[in-house]
Tab-separated table of C-alpha atoms in Angstrom:
chain	number	residue	atom	x	y	z
A	1	MET	CA	55.558	48.734	111.486
A	2	LYS	CA	55.733	52.152	113.331
A	3	PHE	CA	55.929	55.274	111.237
A	4	PHE	CA	57.557	58.222	112.434
A	5	PRO	CA	56.352	61.907	112.207
A	6	ALA	CA	58.076	63.711	109.044
A	7	HIS	CA	59.657	66.324	111.221
A	8	PHE	CA	61.570	63.617	112.890
A	9	LEU	CA	62.481	62.059	109.961
A	10	ALA	CA	63.852	65.363	108.563
A	11	LEU	CA	65.738	66.039	111.578
A	12	ALA	CA	67.506	62.627	111.631
A	13	ALA	CA	68.430	63.332	107.931
A	14	TYR	CA	69.858	66.515	109.124
A	15	VAL	CA	72.026	65.206	112.083
A	16	THR	CA	73.445	62.466	109.769
A	17	ALA	CA	74.104	64.494	106.705
A	18	ALA	CA	77.985	64.974	106.163
A	19	PRO	CA	79.474	68.249	107.166
A	20	ALA	CA	80.486	70.686	104.539
A	21	SER	CA	84.319	71.001	103.931
A	22	GLU	CA	85.836	73.770	106.065
A	23	GLU	CA	88.932	73.882	104.678
A	24	SER	CA	88.966	77.272	103.811
A	25	ALA	CA	87.266	78.606	107.168
A	26	PRO	CA	88.793	81.965	107.956
A	27	LEU	CA	91.133	82.338	111.048
A	28	GLU	CA	90.593	86.102	112.035
A	29	VAL	CA	92.963	87.695	114.888
A	30	ARG	CA	91.577	90.811	115.923
A	31	GLN	CA	93.287	91.447	119.244
A	32	SER	CA	96.545	90.850	121.034
A	33	LEU	CA	96.687	91.699	124.515
A	34	PRO	CA	98.630	90.373	127.567
A	35	SER	CA	97.303	87.076	129.078
A	36	ILE	CA	94.853	86.264	126.594
A	37	ASN	CA	94.249	82.481	126.423
A	38	TYR	CA	93.511	82.131	122.564
A	39	ARG	CA	91.878	78.738	123.297
A	40	SER	CA	89.052	80.685	124.959
A	41	PHE	CA	88.296	82.494	121.804
A	42	VAL	CA	88.000	79.466	119.276
A	43	SER	CA	84.427	79.004	118.334
A	44	GLY	CA	83.069	75.940	116.598
A	45	GLY	CA	85.141	73.387	118.671
A	46	CYS	CA	88.427	71.883	117.645
A	47	SER	CA	87.821	71.048	114.097
A	48	GLY	CA	89.504	73.931	112.284
A	49	SER	CA	86.449	76.312	112.005
A	50	GLY	CA	85.685	79.438	114.033
A	51	THR	CA	87.110	82.547	114.562
A	52	VAL	CA	89.854	83.742	117.192
A	53	PHE	CA	88.814	86.959	118.397
A	54	ASN	CA	88.452	89.520	121.283
A	55	SER	CA	86.231	92.706	120.959
A	56	ARG	CA	88.871	95.419	121.437
A	57	VAL	CA	90.924	96.730	118.722
A	58	ASN	CA	95.062	96.408	118.720
A	59	ALA	CA	97.277	97.448	115.556
A	60	CYS	CA	99.338	94.575	116.078
A	61	SER	CA	96.458	91.965	115.771
A	62	VAL	CA	96.825	91.127	112.169
A	63	LEU	CA	100.163	91.321	110.287
A	64	PRO	CA	100.594	91.707	106.625
A	65	GLY	CA	101.179	88.545	104.633
A	66	ALA	CA	99.524	86.274	107.068
A	67	SER	CA	97.767	83.056	106.042
A	68	THR	CA	94.540	82.581	107.344
A	69	ARG	CA	93.406	79.322	105.904
A	70	LEU	CA	92.421	76.643	108.596
A	71	GLU	CA	92.331	72.774	108.020
A	72	THR	CA	89.973	70.526	108.911
A	73	ARG	CA	91.936	68.662	111.335
A	74	PRO	CA	92.702	70.521	114.759
A	75	GLY	CA	94.451	73.693	114.048
A	76	ILE	CA	98.163	73.414	114.387
A	77	CYS	CA	99.362	77.047	113.960
A	78	THR	CA	102.593	79.132	113.572
A	79	VAL	CA	102.535	81.686	116.370
A	80	ARG	CA	105.187	84.787	116.463
A	81	ILE	CA	105.114	86.221	120.062
A	82	TRP	CA	106.925	89.311	120.873
A	83	GLN	CA	107.872	90.085	124.574
A	84	ASN	CA	105.504	93.061	125.181
A	85	PRO	CA	102.191	93.835	123.988
A	86	GLY	CA	103.141	96.606	121.538
A	87	CYS	CA	104.785	94.010	119.067
A	88	THR	CA	108.168	95.535	119.526
A	89	GLY	CA	111.359	94.115	120.316
A	90	SER	CA	112.840	90.457	119.988
A	91	SER	CA	110.181	87.845	118.878
A	92	ARG	CA	110.037	84.098	118.525
A	93	THR	CA	108.201	81.650	116.555
A	94	ILE	CA	106.813	78.481	118.109
A	95	SER	CA	104.230	75.666	117.173
A	96	TYR	CA	100.735	76.195	118.797
A	97	ASN	CA	97.873	74.102	118.669
A	98	VAL	CA	94.422	76.046	119.099
A	99	CYS	CA	92.540	73.136	120.398
A	100	THR	CA	94.888	72.156	123.349
A	101	ASP	CA	97.495	74.816	124.095
A	102	THR	CA	96.888	76.741	127.157
A	103	ARG	CA	99.650	78.813	127.202
A	104	ASN	CA	99.172	82.603	127.470
A	105	TYR	CA	101.253	85.171	125.369
A	106	ASN	CA	101.791	89.138	124.853
A	107	SER	CA	101.456	89.843	121.294
A	108	ILE	CA	100.774	87.382	118.645
A	109	LYS	CA	100.643	86.460	114.859
A	110	VAL	CA	98.716	83.534	114.279
A	111	THR	CA	99.269	81.828	110.664
A	112	CYS	CA	97.380	78.430	110.173
A	113	THR	CA	98.415	76.548	107.050
């Protein structure tokens, strides 16, 4: 019988441990600029965790009353988009999967429920 070093067994236990629930992981939209591919800014893979962000600031980034709860399944989000980066004029709402959708938009409100 072979014996494994203690540090190897500890690593094996860590790797096989069940992940903690990420049901309430935050989705924070800090930036809305033209031609941003939001898939590029989703960290933590497509499990529903991570943050959508860009380093600059835009007043339209987060709109009041937006839900920011992410689910553990791939993030199906409701996205409200405007025709220009100023978040003015007409807007429309679409369904958006942050893990697979590669379309670009101007001004965006993201709500994950």
